[in-house]
Structure formats: C-alpha cells, structure tokens
N, CA, C and O atoms as a printed pandas DataFrame, in Angstrom:
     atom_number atom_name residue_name chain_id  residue_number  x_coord  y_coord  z_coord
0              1         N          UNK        A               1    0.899   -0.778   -9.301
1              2        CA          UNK        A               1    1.919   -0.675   -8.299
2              3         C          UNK        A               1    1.562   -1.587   -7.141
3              4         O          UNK        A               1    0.442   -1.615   -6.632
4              5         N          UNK        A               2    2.585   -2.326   -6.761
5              6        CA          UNK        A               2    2.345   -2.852   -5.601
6              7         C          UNK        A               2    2.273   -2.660   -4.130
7              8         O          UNK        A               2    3.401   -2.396   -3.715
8              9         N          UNK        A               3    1.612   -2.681   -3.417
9             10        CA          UNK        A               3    1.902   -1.776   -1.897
10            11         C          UNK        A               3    1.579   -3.616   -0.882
11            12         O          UNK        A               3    0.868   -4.616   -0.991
12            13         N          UNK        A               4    2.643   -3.068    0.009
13            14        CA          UNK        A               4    3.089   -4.038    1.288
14            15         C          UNK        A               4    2.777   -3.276    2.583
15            16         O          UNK        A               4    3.544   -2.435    3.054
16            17         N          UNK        A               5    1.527   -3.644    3.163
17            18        CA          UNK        A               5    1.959   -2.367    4.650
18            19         C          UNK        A               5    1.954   -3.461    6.025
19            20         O          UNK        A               5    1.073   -4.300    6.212
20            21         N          UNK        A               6    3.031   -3.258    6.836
21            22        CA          UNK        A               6    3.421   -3.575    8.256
22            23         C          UNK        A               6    2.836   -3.328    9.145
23            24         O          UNK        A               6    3.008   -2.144    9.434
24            25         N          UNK        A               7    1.820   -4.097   10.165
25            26        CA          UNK        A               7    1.316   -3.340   11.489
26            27         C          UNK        A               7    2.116   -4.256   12.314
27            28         O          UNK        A               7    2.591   -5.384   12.175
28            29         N          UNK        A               8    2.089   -3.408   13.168
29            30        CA          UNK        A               8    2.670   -3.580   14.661
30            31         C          UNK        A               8    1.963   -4.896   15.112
31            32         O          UNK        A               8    0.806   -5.159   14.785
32            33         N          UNK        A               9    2.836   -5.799   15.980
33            34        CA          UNK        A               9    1.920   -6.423   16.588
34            35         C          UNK        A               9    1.203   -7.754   15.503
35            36         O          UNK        A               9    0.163   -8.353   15.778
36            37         N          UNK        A              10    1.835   -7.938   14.577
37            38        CA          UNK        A              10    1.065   -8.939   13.588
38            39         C          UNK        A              10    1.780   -9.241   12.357
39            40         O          UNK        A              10    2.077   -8.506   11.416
40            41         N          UNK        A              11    2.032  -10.701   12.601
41            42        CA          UNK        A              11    3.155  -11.515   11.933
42            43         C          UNK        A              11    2.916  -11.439   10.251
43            44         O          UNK        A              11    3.766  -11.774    9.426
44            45         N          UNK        A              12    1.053  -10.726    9.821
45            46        CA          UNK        A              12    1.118  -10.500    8.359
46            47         C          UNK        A              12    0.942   -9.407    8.357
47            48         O          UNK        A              12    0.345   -8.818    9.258
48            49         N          UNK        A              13    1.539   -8.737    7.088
49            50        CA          UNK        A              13    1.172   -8.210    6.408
50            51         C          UNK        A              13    0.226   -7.979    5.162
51            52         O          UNK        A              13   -0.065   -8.920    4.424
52            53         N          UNK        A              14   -0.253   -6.673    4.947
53            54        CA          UNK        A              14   -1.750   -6.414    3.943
54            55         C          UNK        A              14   -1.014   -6.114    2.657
55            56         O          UNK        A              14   -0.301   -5.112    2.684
56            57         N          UNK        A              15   -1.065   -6.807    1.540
57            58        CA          UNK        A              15   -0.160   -6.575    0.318
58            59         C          UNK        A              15   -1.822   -6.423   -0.652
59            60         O          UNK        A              15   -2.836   -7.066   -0.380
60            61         N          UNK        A              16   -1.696   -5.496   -1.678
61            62        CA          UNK        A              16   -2.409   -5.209   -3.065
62            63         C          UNK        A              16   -1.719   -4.468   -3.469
63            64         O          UNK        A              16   -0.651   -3.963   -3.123
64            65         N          UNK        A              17   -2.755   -4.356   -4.722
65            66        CA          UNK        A              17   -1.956   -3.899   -6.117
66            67         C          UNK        A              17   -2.825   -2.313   -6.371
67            68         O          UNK        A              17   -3.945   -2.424   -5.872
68            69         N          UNK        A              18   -2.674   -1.284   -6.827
69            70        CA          UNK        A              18   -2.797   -0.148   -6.926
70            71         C          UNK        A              18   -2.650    0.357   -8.438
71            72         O          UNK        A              18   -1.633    0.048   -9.058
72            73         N          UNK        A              19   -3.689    1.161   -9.063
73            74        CA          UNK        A              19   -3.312    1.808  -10.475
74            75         C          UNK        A              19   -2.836    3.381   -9.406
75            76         O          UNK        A              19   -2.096    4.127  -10.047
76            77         N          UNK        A              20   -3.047    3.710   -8.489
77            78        CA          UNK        A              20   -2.354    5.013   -8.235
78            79         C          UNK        A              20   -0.862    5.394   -8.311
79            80         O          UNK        A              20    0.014    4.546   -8.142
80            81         N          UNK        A              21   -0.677    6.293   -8.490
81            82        CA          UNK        A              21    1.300    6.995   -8.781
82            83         C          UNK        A              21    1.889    6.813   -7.473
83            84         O          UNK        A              21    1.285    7.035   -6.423
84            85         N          UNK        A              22    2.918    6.459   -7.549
85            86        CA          UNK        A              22    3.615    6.243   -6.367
86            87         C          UNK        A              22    4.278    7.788   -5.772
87            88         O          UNK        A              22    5.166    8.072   -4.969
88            89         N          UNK        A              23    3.385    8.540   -6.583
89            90        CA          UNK        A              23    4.142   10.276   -5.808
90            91         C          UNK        A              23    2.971   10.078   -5.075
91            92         O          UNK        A              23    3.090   10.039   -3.850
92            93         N          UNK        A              24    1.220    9.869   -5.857
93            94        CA          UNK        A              24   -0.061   10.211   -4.771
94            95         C          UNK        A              24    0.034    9.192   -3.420
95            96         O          UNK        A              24   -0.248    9.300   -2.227
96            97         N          UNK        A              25    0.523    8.277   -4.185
97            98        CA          UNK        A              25    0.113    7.393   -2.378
98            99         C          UNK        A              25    1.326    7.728   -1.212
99           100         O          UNK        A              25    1.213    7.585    0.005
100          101         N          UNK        A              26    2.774    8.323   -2.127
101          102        CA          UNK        A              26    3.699    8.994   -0.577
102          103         C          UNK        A              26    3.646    9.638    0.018
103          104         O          UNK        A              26    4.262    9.558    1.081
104          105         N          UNK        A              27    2.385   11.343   -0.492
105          106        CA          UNK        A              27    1.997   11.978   -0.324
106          107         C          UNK        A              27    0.551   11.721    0.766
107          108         O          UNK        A              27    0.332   12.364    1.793
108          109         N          UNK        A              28   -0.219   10.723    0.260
109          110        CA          UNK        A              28   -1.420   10.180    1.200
110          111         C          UNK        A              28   -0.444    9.296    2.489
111          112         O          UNK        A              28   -0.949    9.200    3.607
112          113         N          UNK        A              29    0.326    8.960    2.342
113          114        CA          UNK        A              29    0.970    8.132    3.253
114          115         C          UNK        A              29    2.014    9.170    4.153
115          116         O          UNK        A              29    2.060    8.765    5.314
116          117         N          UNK        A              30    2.688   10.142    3.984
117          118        CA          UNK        A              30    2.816   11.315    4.961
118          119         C          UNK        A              30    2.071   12.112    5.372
119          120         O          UNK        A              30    2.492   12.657    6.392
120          121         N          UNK        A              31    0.561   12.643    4.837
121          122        CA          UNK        A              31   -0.272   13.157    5.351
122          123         C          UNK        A              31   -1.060   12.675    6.436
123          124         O          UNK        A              31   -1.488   13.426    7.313
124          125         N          UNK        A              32   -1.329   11.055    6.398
125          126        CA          UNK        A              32   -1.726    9.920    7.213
126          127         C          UNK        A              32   -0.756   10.289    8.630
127          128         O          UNK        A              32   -1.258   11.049    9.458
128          129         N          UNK        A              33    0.578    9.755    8.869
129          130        CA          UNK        A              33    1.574   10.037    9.498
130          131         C          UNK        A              33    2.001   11.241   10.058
131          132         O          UNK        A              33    2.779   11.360   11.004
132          133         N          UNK        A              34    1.239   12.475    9.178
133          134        CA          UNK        A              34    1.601   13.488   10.164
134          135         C          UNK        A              34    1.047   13.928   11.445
135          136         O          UNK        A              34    1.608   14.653   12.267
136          137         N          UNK        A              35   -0.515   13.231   11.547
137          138        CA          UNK        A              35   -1.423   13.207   12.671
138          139         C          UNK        A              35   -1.438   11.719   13.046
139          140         O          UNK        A              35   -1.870   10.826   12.316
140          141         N          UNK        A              36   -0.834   11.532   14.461
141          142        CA          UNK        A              36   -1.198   10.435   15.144
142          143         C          UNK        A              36   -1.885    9.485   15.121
143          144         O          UNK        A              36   -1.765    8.282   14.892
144          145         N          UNK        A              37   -3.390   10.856   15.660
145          146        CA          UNK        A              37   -4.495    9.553   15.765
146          147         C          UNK        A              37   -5.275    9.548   14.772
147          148         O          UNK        A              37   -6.463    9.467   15.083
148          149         N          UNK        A              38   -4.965    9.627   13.281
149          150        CA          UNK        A              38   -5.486    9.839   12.490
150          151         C          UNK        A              38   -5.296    8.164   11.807
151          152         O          UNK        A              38   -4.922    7.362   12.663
152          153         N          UNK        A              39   -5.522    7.521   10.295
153          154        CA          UNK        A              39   -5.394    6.350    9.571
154          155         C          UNK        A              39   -5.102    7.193    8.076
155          156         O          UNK        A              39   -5.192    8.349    7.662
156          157         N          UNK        A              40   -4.704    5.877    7.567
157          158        CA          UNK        A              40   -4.049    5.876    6.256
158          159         C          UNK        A              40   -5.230    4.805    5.495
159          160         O          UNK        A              40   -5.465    3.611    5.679
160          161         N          UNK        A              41   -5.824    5.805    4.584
161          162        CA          UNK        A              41   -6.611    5.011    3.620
162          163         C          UNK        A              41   -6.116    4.926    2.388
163          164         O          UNK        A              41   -5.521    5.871    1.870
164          165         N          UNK        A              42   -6.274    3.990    1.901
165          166        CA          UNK        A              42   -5.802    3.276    0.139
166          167         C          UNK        A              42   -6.875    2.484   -0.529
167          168         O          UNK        A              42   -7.421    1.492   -0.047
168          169         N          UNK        A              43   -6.960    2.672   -0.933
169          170        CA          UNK        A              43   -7.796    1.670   -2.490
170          171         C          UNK        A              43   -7.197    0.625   -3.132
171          172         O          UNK        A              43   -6.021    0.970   -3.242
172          173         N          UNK        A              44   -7.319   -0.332   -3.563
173          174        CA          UNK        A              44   -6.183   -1.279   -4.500
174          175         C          UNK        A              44   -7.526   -1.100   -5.986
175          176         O          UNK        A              44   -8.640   -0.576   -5.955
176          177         N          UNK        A              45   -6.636   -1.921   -7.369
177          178        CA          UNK        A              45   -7.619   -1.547   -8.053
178          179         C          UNK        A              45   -8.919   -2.628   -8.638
179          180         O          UNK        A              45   -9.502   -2.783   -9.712
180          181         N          UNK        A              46   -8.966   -3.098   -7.596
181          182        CA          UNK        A              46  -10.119   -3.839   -7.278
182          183         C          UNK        A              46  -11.984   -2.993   -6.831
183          184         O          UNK        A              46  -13.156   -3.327   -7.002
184          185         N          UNK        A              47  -11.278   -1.855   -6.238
185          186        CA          UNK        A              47  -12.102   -0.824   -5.556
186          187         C          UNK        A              47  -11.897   -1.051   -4.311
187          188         O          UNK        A              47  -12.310   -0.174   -3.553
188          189         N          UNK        A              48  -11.358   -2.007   -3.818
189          190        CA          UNK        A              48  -11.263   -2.622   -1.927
190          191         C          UNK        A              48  -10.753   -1.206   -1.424
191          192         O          UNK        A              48   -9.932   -0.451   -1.946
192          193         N          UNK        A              49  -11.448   -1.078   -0.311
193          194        CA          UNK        A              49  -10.535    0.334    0.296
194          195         C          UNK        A              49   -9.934   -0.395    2.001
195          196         O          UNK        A              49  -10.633   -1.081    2.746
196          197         N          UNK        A              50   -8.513    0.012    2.246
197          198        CA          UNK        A              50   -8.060   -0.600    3.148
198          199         C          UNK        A              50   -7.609    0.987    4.107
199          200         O          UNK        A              50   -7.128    2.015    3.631
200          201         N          UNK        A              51   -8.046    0.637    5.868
201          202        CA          UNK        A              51   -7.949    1.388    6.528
202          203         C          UNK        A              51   -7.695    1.132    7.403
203          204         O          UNK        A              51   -8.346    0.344    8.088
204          205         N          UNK        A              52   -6.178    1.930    7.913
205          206        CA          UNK        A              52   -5.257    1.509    8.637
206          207         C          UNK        A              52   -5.012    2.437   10.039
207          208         O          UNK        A              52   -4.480    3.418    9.519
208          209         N          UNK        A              53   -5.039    2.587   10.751
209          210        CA          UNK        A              53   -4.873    3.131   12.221
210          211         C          UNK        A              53   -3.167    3.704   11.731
211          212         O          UNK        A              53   -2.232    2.947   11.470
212          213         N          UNK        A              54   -3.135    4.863   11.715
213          214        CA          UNK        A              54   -1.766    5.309   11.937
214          215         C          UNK        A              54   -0.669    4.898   12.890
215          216         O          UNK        A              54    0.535    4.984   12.648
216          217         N          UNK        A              55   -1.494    4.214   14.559
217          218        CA          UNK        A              55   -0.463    4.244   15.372
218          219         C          UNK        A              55   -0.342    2.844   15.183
219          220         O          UNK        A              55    0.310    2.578   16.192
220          221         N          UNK        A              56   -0.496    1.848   14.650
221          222        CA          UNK        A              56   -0.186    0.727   13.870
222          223         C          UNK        A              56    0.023    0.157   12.541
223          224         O          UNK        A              56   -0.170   -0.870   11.890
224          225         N          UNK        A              57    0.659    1.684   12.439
225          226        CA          UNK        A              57    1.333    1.199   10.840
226          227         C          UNK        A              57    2.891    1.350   11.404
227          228         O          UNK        A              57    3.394    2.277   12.039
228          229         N          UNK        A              58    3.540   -0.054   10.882
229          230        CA          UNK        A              58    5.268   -0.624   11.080
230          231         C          UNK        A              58    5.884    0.122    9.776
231          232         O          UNK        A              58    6.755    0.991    9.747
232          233         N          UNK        A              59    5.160   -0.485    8.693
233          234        CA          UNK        A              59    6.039    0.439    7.722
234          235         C          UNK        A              59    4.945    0.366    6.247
235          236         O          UNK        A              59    3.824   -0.131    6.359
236          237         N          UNK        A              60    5.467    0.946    4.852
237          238        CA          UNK        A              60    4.194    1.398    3.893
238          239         C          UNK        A              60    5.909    0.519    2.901
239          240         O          UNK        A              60    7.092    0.655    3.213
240          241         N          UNK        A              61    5.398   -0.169    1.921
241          242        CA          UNK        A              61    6.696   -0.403    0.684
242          243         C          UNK        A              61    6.169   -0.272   -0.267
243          244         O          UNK        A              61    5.141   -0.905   -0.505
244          245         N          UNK        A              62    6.731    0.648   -1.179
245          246        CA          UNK        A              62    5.599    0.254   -2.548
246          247         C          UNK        A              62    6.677    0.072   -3.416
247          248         O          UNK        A              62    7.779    0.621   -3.382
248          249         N          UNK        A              63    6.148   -0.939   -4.368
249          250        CA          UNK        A              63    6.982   -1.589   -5.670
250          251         C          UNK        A              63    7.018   -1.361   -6.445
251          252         O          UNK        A              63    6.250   -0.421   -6.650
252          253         N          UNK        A              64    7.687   -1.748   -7.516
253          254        CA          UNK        A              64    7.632   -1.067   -8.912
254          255         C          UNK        A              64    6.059   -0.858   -9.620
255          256         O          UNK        A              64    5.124   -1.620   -9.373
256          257         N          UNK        A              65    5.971    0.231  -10.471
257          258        CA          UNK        A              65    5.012    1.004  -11.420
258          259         C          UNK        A              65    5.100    0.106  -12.854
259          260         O          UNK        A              65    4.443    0.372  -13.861
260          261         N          UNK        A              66    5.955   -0.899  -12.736
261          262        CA          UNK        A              66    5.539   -1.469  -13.857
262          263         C          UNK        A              66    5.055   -2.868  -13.631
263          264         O          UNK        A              66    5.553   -3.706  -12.879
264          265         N          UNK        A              67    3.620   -3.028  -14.684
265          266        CA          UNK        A              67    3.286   -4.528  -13.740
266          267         C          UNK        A              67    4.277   -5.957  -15.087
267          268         O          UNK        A              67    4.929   -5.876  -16.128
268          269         N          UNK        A              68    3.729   -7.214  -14.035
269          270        CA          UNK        A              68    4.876   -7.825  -14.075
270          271         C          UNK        A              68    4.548   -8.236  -15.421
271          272         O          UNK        A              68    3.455   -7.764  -15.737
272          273         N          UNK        A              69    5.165   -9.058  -16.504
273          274        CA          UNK        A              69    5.497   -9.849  -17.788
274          275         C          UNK        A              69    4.722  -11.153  -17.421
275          276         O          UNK        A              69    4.742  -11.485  -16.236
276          277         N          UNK        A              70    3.878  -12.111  -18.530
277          278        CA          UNK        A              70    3.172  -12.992  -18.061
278          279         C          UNK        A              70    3.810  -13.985  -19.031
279          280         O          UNK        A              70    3.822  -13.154  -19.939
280          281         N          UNK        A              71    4.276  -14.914  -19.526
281          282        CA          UNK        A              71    4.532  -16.100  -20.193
282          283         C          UNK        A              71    6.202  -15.977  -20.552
283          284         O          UNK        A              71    6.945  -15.929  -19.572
284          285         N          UNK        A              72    6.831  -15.924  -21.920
285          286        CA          UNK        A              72    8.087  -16.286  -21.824
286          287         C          UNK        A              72    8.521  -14.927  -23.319
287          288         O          UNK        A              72    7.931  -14.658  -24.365
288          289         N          UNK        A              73    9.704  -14.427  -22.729
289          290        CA          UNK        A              73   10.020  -13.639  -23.405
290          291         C          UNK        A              73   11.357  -13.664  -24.546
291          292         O          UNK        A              73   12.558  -13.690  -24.278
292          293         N          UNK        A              74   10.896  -13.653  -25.485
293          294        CA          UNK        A              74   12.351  -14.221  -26.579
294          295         C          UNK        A              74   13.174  -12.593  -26.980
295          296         O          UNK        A              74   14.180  -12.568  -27.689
C-alpha cells in the first residue's frame, strides 16, 4: 500500500510503500490524531520507521492495496 503524508509548513511530502492493511494504519492514524501532542508512527516495508508530530500532520492518503503491474500486459 502506498502512503503520502502532508506536513504543514513544507512544500514535500513523505511518500512509502507499506505491507500493512489499510483498516491498521486508519486506525493508527486516528489514534495518532486523537491526542494533540502526541505523533503518528508508520513503518514502510523496508523496516524505515517514520515519525511524525501530530500537530504537523496536513493530511495521511493511502493508495491502493494492490501493488502495481511491471512490463506489458496482453
């Protein structure tokens, strides 16, 4: 799955790729959000763990669960 996250204040955005379900990370991503001064942690499946300050997260997108097709399809 792909995840895109938005901070405030900064023209990029942090994009990786994720083997987690897109129910666990909406669930980690409103629990993050329900406390202020709390952060939103994620993993991609690299093992990288990315940690984000709640009061500078703009927005969380996650993409499709299926990964993409590689060469040419007949």
């Amino acid at each position: 799955m792909d995840i895109r996250i938005g901070i405030f204040n900064s023209p990029r955005e942090i994009g990786f790729e994720t083997s987690q379900p897109a129910t666990e990370i909406e669930q980690t991503v409103a629990a993050a959000l329900s406390d202020p001064t709390g952060y939103l942690k994620l993993s991609d499946s690299k093992g990288r763990v990315y940690i984000v300050p709640t009061v500078g997260l703009a927005y969380v997108e996650l993409g499709s669960e299926e990964s993409r097709r590689v060469g040419f399809v007949a």
